[in-house]
N, CA, C and O atoms as a printed pandas DataFrame, in Angstrom:
     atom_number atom_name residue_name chain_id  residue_number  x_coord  y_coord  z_coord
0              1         N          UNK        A               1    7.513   18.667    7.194
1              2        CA          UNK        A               1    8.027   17.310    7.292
2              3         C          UNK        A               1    6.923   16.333    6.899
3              4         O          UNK        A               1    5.867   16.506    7.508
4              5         N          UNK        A               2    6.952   15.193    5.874
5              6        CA          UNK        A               2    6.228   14.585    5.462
6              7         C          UNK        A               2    6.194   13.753    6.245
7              8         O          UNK        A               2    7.278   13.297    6.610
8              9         N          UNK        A               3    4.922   13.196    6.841
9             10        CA          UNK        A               3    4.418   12.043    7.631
10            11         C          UNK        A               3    3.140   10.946    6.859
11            12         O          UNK        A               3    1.985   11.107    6.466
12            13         N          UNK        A               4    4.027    9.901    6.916
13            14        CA          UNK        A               4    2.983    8.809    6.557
14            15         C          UNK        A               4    2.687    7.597    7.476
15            16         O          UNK        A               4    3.616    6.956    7.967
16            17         N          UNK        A               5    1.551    7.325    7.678
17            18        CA          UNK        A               5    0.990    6.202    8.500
18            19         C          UNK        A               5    0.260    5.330    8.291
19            20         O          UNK        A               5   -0.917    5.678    8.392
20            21         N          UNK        A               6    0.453    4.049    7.968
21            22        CA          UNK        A               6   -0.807    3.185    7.633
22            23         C          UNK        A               6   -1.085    2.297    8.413
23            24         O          UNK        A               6   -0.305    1.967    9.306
24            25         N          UNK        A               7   -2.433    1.649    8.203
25            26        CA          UNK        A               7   -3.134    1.105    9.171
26            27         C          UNK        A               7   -3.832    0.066    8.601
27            28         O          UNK        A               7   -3.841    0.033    7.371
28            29         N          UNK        A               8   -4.500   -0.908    9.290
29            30        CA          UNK        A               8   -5.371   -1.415    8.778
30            31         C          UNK        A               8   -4.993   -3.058    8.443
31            32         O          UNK        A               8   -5.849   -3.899    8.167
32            33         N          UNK        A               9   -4.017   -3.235    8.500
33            34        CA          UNK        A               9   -3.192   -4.763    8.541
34            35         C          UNK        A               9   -4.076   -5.822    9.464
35            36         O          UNK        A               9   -5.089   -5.446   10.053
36            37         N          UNK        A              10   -3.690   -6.895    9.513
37            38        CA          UNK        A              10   -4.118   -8.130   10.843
38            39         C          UNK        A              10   -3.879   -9.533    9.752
39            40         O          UNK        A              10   -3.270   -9.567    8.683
40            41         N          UNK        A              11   -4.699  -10.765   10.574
41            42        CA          UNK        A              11   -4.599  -12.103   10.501
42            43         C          UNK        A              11   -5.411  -11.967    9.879
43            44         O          UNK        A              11   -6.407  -11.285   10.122
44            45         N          UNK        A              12   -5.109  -12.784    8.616
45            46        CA          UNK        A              12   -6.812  -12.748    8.066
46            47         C          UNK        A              12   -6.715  -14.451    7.211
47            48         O          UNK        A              12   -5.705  -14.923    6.688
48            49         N          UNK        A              13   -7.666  -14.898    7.271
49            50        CA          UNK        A              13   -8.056  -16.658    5.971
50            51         C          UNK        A              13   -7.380  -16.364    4.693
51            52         O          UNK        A              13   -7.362  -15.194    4.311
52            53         N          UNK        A              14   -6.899  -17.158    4.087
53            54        CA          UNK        A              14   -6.773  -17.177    2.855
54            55         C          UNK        A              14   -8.675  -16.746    1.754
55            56         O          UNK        A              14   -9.701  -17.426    1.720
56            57         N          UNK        A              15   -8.533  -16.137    1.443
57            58        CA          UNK        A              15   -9.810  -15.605    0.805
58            59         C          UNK        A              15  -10.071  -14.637    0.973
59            60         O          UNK        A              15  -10.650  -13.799    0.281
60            61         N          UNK        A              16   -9.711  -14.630    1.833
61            62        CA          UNK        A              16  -10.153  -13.302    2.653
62            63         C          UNK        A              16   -9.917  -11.766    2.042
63            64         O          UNK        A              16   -9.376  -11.507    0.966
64            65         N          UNK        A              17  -10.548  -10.666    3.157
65            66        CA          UNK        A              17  -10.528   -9.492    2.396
66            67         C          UNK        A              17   -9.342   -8.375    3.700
67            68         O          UNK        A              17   -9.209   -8.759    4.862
68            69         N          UNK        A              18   -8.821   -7.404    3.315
69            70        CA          UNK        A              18   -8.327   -6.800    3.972
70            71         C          UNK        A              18   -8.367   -5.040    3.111
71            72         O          UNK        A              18   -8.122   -4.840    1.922
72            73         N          UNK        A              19   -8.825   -3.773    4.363
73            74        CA          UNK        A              19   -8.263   -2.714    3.604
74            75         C          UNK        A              19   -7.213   -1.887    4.613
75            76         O          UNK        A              19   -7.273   -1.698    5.828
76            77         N          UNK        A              20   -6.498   -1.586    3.889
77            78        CA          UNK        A              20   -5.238   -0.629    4.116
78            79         C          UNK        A              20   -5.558    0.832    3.854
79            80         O          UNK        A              20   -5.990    1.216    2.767
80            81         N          UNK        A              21   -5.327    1.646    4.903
81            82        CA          UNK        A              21   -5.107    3.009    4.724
82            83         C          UNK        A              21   -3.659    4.107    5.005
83            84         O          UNK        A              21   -3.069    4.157    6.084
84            85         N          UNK        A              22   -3.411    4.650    4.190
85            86        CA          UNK        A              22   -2.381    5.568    4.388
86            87         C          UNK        A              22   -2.804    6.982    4.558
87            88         O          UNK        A              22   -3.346    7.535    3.601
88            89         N          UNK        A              23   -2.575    7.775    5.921
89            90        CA          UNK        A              23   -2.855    8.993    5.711
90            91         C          UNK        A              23   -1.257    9.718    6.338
91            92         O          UNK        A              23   -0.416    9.564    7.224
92            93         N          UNK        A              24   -1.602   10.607    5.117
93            94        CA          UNK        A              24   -0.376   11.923    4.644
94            95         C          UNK        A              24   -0.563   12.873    4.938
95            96         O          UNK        A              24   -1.697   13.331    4.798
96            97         N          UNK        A              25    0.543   13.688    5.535
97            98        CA          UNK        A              25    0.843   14.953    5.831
98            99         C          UNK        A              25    1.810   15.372    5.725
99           100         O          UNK        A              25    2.726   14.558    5.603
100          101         N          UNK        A              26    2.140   16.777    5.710
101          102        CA          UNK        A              26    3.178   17.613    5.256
102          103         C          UNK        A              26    3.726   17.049    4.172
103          104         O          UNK        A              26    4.801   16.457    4.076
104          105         N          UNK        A              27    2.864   17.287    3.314
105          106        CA          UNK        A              27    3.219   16.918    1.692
106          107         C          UNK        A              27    1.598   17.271    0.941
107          108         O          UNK        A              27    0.488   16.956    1.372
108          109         N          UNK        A              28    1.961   18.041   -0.334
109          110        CA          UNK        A              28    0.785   18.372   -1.175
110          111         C          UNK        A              28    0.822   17.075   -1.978
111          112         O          UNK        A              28    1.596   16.583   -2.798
112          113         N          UNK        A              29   -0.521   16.662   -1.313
113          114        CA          UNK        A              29   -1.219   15.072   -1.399
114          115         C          UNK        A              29   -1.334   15.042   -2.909
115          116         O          UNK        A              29   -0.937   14.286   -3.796
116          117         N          UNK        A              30   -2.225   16.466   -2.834
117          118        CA          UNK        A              30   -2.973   15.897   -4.165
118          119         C          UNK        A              30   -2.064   15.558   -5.642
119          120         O          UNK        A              30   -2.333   14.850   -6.612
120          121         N          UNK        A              31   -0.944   16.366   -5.324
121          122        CA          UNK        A              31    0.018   16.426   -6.816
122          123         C          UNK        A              31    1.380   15.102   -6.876
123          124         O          UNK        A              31    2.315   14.981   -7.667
124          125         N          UNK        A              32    1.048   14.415   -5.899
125          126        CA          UNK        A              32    2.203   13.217   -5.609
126          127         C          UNK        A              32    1.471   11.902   -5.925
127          128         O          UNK        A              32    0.368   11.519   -5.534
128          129         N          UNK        A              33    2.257   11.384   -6.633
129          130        CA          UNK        A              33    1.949    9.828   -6.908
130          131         C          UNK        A              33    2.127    8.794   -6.092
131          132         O          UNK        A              33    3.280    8.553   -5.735
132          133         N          UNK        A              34    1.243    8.119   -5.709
133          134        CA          UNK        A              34    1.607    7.259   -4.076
134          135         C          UNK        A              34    1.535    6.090   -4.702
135          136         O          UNK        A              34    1.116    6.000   -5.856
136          137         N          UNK        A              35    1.961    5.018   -3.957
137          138        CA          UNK        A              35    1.951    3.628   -3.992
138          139         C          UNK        A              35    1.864    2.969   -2.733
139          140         O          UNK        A              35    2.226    3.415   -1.644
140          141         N          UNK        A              36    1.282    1.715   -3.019
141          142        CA          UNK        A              36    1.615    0.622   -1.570
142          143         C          UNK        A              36    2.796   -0.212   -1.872
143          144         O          UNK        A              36    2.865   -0.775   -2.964
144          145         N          UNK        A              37    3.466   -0.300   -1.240
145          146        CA          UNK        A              37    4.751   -1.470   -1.470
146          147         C          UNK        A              37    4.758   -2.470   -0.244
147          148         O          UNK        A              37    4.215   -2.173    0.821
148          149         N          UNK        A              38    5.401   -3.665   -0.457
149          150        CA          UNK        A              38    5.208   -4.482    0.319
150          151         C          UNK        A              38    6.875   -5.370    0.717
151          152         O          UNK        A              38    7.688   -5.388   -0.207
152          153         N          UNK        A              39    7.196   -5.905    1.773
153          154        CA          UNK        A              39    8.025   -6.519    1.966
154          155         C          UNK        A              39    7.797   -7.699    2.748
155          156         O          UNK        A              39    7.363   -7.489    3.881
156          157         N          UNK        A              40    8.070   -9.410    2.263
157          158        CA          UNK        A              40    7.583  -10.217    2.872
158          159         C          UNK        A              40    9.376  -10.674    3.410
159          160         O          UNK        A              40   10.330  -10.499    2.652
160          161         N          UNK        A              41    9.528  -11.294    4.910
161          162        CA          UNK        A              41   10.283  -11.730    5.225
162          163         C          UNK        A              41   10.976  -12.474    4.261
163          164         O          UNK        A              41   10.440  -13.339    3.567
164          165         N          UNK        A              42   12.732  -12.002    4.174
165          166        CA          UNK        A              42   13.743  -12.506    2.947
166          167         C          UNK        A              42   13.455  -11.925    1.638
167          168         O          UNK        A              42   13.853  -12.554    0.658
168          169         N          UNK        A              43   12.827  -10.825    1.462
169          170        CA          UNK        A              43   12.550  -10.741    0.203
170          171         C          UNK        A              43   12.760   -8.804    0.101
171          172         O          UNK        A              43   12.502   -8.058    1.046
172          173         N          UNK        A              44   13.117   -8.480   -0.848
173          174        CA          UNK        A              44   13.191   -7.352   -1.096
174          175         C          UNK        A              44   11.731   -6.622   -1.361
175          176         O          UNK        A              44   10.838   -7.199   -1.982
176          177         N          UNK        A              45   11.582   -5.247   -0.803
177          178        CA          UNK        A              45   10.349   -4.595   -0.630
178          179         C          UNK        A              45   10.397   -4.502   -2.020
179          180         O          UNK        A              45   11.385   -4.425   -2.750
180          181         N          UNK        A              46    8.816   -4.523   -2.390
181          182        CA          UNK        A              46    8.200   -4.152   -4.183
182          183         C          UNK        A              46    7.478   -3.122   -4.075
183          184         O          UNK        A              46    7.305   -2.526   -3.012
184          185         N          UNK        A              47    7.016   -2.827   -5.093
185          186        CA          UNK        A              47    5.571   -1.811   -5.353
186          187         C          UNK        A              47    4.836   -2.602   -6.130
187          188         O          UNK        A              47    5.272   -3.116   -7.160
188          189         N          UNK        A              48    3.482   -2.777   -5.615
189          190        CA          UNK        A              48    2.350   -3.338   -5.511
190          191         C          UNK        A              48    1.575   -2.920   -6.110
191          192         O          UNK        A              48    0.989   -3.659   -6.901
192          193         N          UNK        A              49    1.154   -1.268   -5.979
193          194        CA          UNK        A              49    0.579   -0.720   -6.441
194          195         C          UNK        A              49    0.589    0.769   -6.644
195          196         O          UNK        A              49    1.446    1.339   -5.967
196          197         N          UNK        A              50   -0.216    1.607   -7.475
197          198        CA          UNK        A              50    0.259    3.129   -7.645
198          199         C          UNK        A              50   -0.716    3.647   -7.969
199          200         O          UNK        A              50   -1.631    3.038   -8.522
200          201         N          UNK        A              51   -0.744    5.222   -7.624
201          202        CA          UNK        A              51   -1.721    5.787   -8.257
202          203         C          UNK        A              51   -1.342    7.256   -8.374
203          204         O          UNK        A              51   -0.926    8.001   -7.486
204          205         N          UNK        A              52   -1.519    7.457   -9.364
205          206        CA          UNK        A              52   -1.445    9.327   -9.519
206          207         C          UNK        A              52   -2.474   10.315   -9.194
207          208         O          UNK        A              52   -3.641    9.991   -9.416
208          209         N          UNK        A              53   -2.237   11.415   -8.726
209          210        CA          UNK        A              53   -3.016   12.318   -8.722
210          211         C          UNK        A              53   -4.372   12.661   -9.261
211          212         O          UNK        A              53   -5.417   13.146   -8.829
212          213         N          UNK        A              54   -3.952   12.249  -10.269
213          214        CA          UNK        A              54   -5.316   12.579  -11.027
214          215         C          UNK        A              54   -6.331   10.987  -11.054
215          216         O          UNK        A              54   -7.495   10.924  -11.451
216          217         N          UNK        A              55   -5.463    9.762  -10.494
217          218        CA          UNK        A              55   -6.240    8.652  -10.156
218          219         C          UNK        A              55   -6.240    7.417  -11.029
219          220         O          UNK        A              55   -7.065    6.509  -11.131
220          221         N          UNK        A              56   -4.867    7.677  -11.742
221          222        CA          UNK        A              56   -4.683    6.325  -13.071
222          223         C          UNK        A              56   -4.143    5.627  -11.792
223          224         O          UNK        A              56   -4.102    6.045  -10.635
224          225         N          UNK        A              57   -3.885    4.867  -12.136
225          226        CA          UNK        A              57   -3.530    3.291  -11.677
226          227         C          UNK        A              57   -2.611    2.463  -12.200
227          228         O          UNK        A              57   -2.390    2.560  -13.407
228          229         N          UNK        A              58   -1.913    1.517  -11.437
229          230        CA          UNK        A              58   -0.986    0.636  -12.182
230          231         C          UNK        A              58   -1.026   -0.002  -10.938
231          232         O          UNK        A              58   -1.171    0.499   -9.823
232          233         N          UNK        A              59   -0.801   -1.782  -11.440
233          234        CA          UNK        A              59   -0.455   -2.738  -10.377
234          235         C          UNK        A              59    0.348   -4.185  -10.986
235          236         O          UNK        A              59    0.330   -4.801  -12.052
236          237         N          UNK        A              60    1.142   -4.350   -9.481
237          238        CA          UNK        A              60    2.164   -5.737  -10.197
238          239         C          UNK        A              60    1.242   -6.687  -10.504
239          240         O          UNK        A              60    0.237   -6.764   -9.796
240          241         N          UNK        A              61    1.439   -7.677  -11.739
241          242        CA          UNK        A              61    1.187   -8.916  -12.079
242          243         C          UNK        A              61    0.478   -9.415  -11.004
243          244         O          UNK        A              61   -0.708   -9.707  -11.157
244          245         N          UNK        A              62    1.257   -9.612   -9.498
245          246        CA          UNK        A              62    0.785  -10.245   -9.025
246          247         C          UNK        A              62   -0.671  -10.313   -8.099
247          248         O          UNK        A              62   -1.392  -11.220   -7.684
248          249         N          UNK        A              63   -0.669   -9.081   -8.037
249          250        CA          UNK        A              63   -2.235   -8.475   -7.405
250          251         C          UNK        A              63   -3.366   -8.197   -8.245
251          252         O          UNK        A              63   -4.514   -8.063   -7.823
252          253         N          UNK        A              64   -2.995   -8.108   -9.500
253          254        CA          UNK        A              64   -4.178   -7.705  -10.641
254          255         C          UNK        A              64   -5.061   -8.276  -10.279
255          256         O          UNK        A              64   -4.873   -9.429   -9.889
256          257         N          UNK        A              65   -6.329   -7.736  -10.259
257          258        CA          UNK        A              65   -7.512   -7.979  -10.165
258          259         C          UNK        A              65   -7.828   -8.229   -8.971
259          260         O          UNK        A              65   -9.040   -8.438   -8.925
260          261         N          UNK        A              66   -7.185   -8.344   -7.637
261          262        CA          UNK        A              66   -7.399   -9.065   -6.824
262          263         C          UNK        A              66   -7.646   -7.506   -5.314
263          264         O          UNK        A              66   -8.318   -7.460   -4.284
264          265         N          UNK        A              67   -6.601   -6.418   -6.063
265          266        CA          UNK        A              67   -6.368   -5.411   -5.197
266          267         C          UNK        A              67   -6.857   -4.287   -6.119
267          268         O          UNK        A              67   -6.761   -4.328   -7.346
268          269         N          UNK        A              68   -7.492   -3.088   -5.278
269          270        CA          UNK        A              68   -7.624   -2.047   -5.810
270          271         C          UNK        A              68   -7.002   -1.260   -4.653
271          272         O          UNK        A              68   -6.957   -1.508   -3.448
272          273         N          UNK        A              69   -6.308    0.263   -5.730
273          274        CA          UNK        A              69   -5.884    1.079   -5.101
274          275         C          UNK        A              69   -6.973    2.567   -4.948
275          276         O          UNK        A              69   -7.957    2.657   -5.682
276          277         N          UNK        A              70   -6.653    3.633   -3.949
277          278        CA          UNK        A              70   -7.776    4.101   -4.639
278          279         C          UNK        A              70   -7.383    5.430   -3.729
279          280         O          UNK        A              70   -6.404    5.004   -3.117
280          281         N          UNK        A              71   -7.619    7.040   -3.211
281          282        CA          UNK        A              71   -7.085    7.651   -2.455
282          283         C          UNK        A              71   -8.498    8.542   -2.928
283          284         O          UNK        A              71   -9.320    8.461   -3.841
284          285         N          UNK        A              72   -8.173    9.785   -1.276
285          286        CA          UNK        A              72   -9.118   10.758   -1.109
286          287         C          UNK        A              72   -8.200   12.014   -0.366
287          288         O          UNK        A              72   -7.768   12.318    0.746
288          289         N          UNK        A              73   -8.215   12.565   -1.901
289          290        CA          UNK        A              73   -7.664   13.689   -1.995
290          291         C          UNK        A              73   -7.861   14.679   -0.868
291          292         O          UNK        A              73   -6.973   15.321   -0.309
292          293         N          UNK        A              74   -9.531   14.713   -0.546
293          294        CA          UNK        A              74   -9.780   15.748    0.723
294          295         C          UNK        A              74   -8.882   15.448    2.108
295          296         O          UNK        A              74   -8.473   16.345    2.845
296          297         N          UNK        A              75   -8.643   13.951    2.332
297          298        CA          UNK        A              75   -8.577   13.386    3.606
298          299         C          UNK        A              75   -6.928   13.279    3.385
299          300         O          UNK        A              75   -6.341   13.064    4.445
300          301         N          UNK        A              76   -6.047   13.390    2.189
301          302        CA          UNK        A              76   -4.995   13.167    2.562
302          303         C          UNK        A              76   -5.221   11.577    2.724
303          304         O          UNK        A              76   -4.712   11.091    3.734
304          305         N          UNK        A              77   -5.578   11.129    2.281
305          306        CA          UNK        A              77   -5.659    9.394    2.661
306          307         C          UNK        A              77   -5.446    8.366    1.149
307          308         O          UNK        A              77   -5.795    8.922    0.107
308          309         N          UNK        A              78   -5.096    7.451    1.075
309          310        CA          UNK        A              78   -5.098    6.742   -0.003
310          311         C          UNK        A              78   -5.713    5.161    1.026
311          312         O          UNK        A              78   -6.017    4.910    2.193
312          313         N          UNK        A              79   -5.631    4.464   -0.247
313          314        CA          UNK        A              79   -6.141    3.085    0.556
314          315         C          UNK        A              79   -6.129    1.809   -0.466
315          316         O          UNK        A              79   -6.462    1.951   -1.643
316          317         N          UNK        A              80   -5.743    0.628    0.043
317          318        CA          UNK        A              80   -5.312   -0.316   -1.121
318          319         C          UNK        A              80   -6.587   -1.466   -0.168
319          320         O          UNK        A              80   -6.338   -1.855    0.973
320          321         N          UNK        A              81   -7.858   -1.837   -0.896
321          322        CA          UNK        A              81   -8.541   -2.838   -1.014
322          323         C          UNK        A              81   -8.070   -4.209   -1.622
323          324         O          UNK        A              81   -7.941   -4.328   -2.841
324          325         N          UNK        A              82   -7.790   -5.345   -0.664
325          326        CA          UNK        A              82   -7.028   -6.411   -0.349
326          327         C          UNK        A              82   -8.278   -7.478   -0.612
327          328         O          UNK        A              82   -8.995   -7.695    0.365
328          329         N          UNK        A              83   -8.567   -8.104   -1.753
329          330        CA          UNK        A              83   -8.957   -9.041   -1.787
330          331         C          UNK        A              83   -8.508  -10.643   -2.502
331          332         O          UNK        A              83   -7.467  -10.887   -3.113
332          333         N          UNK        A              84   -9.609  -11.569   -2.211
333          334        CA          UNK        A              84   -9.166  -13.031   -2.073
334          335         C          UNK        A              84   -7.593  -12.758   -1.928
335          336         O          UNK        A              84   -6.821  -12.625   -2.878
336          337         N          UNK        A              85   -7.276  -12.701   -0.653
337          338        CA          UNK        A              85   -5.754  -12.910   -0.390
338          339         C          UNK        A              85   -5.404  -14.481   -0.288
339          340         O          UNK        A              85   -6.028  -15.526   -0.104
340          341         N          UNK        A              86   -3.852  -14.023   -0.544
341          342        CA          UNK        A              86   -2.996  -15.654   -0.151
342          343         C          UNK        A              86   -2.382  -15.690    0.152
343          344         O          UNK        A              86   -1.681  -14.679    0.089
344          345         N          UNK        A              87   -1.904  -16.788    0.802
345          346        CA          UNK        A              87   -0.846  -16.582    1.855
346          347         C          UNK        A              87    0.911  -16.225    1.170
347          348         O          UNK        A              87    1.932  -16.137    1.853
348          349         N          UNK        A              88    0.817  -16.095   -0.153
349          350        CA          UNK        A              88    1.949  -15.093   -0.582
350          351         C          UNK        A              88    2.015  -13.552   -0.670
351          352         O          UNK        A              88    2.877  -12.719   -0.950
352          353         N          UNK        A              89    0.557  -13.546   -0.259
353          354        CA          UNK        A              89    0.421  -11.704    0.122
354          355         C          UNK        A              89    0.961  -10.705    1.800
355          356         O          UNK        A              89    0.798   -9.566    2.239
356          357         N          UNK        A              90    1.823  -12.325    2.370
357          358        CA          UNK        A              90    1.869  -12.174    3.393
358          359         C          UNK        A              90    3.254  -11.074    3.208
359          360         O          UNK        A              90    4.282  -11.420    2.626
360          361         N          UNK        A              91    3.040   -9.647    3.847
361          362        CA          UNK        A              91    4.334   -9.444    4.167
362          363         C          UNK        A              91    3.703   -7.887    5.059
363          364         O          UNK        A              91    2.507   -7.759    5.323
364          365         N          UNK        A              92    4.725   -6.856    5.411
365          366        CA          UNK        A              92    4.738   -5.610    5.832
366          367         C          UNK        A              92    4.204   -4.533    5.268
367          368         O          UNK        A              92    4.977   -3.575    5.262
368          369         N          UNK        A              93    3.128   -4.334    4.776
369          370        CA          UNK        A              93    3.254   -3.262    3.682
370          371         C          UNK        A              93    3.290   -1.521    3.990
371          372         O          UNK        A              93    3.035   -0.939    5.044
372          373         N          UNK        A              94    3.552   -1.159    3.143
373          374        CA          UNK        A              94    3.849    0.288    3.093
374          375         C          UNK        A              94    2.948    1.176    2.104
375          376         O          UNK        A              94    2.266    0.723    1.184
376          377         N          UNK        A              95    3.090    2.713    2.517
377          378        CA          UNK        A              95    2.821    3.588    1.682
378          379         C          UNK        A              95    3.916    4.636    1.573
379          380         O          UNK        A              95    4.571    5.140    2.485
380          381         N          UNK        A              96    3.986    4.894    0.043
381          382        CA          UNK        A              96    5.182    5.979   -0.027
382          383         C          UNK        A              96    5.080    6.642   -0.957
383          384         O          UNK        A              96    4.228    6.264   -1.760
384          385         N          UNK        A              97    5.761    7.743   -1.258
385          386        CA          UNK        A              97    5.734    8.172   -2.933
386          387         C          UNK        A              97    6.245    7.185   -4.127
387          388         O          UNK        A              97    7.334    6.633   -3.973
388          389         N          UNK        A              98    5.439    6.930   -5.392
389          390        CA          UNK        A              98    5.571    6.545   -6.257
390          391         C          UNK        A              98    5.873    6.600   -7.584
391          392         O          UNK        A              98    4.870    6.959   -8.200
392          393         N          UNK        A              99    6.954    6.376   -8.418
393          394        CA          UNK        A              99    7.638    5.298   -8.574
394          395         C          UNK        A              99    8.734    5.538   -7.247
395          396         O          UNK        A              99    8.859    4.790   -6.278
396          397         N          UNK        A             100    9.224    6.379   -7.427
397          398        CA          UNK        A             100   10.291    7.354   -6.662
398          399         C          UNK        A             100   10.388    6.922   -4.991
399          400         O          UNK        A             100   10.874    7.961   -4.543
400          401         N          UNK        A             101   10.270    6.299   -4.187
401          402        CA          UNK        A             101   10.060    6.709   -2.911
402          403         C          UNK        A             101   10.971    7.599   -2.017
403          404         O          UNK        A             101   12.177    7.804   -2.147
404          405         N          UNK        A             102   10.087    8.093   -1.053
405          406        CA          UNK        A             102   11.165    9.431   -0.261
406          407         C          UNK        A             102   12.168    8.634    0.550
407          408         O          UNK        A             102   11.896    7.440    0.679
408          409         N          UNK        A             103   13.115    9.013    1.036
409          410        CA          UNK        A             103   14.327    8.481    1.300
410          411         C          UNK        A             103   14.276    7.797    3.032
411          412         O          UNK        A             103   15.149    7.408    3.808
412          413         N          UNK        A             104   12.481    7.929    3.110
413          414        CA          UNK        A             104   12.767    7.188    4.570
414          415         C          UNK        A             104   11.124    5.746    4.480
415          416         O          UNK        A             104   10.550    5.572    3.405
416          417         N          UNK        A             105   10.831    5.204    5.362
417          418        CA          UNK        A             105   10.015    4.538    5.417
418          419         C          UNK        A             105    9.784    4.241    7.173
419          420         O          UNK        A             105   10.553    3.886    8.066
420          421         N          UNK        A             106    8.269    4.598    7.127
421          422        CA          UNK        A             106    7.284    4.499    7.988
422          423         C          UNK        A             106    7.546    3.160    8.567
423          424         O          UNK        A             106    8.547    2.509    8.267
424          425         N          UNK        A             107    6.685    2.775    9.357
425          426        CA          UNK        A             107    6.682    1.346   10.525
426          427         C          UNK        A             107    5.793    0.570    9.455
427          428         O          UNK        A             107    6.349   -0.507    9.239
428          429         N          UNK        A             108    4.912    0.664    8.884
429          430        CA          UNK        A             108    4.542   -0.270    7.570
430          431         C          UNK        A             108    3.312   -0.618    8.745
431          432         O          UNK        A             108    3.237   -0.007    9.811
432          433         N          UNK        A             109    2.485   -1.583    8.381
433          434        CA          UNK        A             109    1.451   -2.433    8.856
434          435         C          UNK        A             109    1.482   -3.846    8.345
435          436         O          UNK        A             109    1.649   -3.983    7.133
436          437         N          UNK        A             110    1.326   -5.065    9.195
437          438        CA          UNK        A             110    1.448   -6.292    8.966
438          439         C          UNK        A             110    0.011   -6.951    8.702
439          440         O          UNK        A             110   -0.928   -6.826    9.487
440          441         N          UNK        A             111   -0.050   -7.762    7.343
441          442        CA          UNK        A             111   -0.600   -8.212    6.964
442          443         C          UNK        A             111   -0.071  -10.001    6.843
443          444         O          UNK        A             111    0.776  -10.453    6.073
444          445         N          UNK        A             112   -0.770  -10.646    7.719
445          446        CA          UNK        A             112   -0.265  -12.365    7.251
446          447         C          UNK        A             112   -1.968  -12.799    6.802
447          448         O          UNK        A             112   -3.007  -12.261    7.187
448          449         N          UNK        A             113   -1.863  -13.467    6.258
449          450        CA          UNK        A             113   -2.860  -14.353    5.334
450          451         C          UNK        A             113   -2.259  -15.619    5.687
451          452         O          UNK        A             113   -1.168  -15.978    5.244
452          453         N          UNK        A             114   -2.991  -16.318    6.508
453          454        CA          UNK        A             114   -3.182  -17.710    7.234
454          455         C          UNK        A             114   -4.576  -18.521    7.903
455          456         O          UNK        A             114   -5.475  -17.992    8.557
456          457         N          UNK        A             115   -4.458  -19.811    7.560
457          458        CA          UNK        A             115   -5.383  -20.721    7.899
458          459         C          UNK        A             115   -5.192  -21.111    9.335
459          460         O          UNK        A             115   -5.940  -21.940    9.855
């Protein structure tokens, strides 16, 4: 049974930095493409960001440059580095399989970006 959990959310300044971790189990980490997705109140959840196995990358428009994604294959862990945030980065975010996600979703971790 695949289990995902992330962590690492809170209050943080506009500027500010935040990192997110997802750690996975019961699932072969290394050969699955993960992403962070995000859902801000009224708004339909996105994908944010992605990364494959082997460690390419892809991210929405709206985080470029600002977020890196990045995972450790040994640990079963991935992790999305949250910087100069704004307060439109405010929402729930998630980790899941990517593009694809599995047919359930975790409790997410809350991230607001506020003054």
């Amino acid at each position: 049974q695949v289990q995902l959990v992330e962590s690492g959310g809170g209050l943080v300044q506009p500027g500010g930095s935040l990192r997110l971790s997802c750690a996975a189990s019961g699932t072969i980490f290394t050969i699955n493409a993960m992403g962070w997705y995000r859902q801000a109140p009224g708004k339909q959840r996105e994908l944010v960001a992605a990364i494959t196995g082997g460690g390419s990358t892809n991210y929405a428009d709206s985080v470029k440059g600002r977020f890196t994604i990045s995972r450790d294959n040994a640990k079963n862990t991935m992790y999305l580095q949250m910087n100069s945030l704004k307060p439109e980065d405010t929402a729930v975010y998630y980790c899941n399989f990517a593009p694809r996600p599995l047919g359930f979703w975790s409790q997410g971790t809350q991230v607001t970006v506020s003054s």
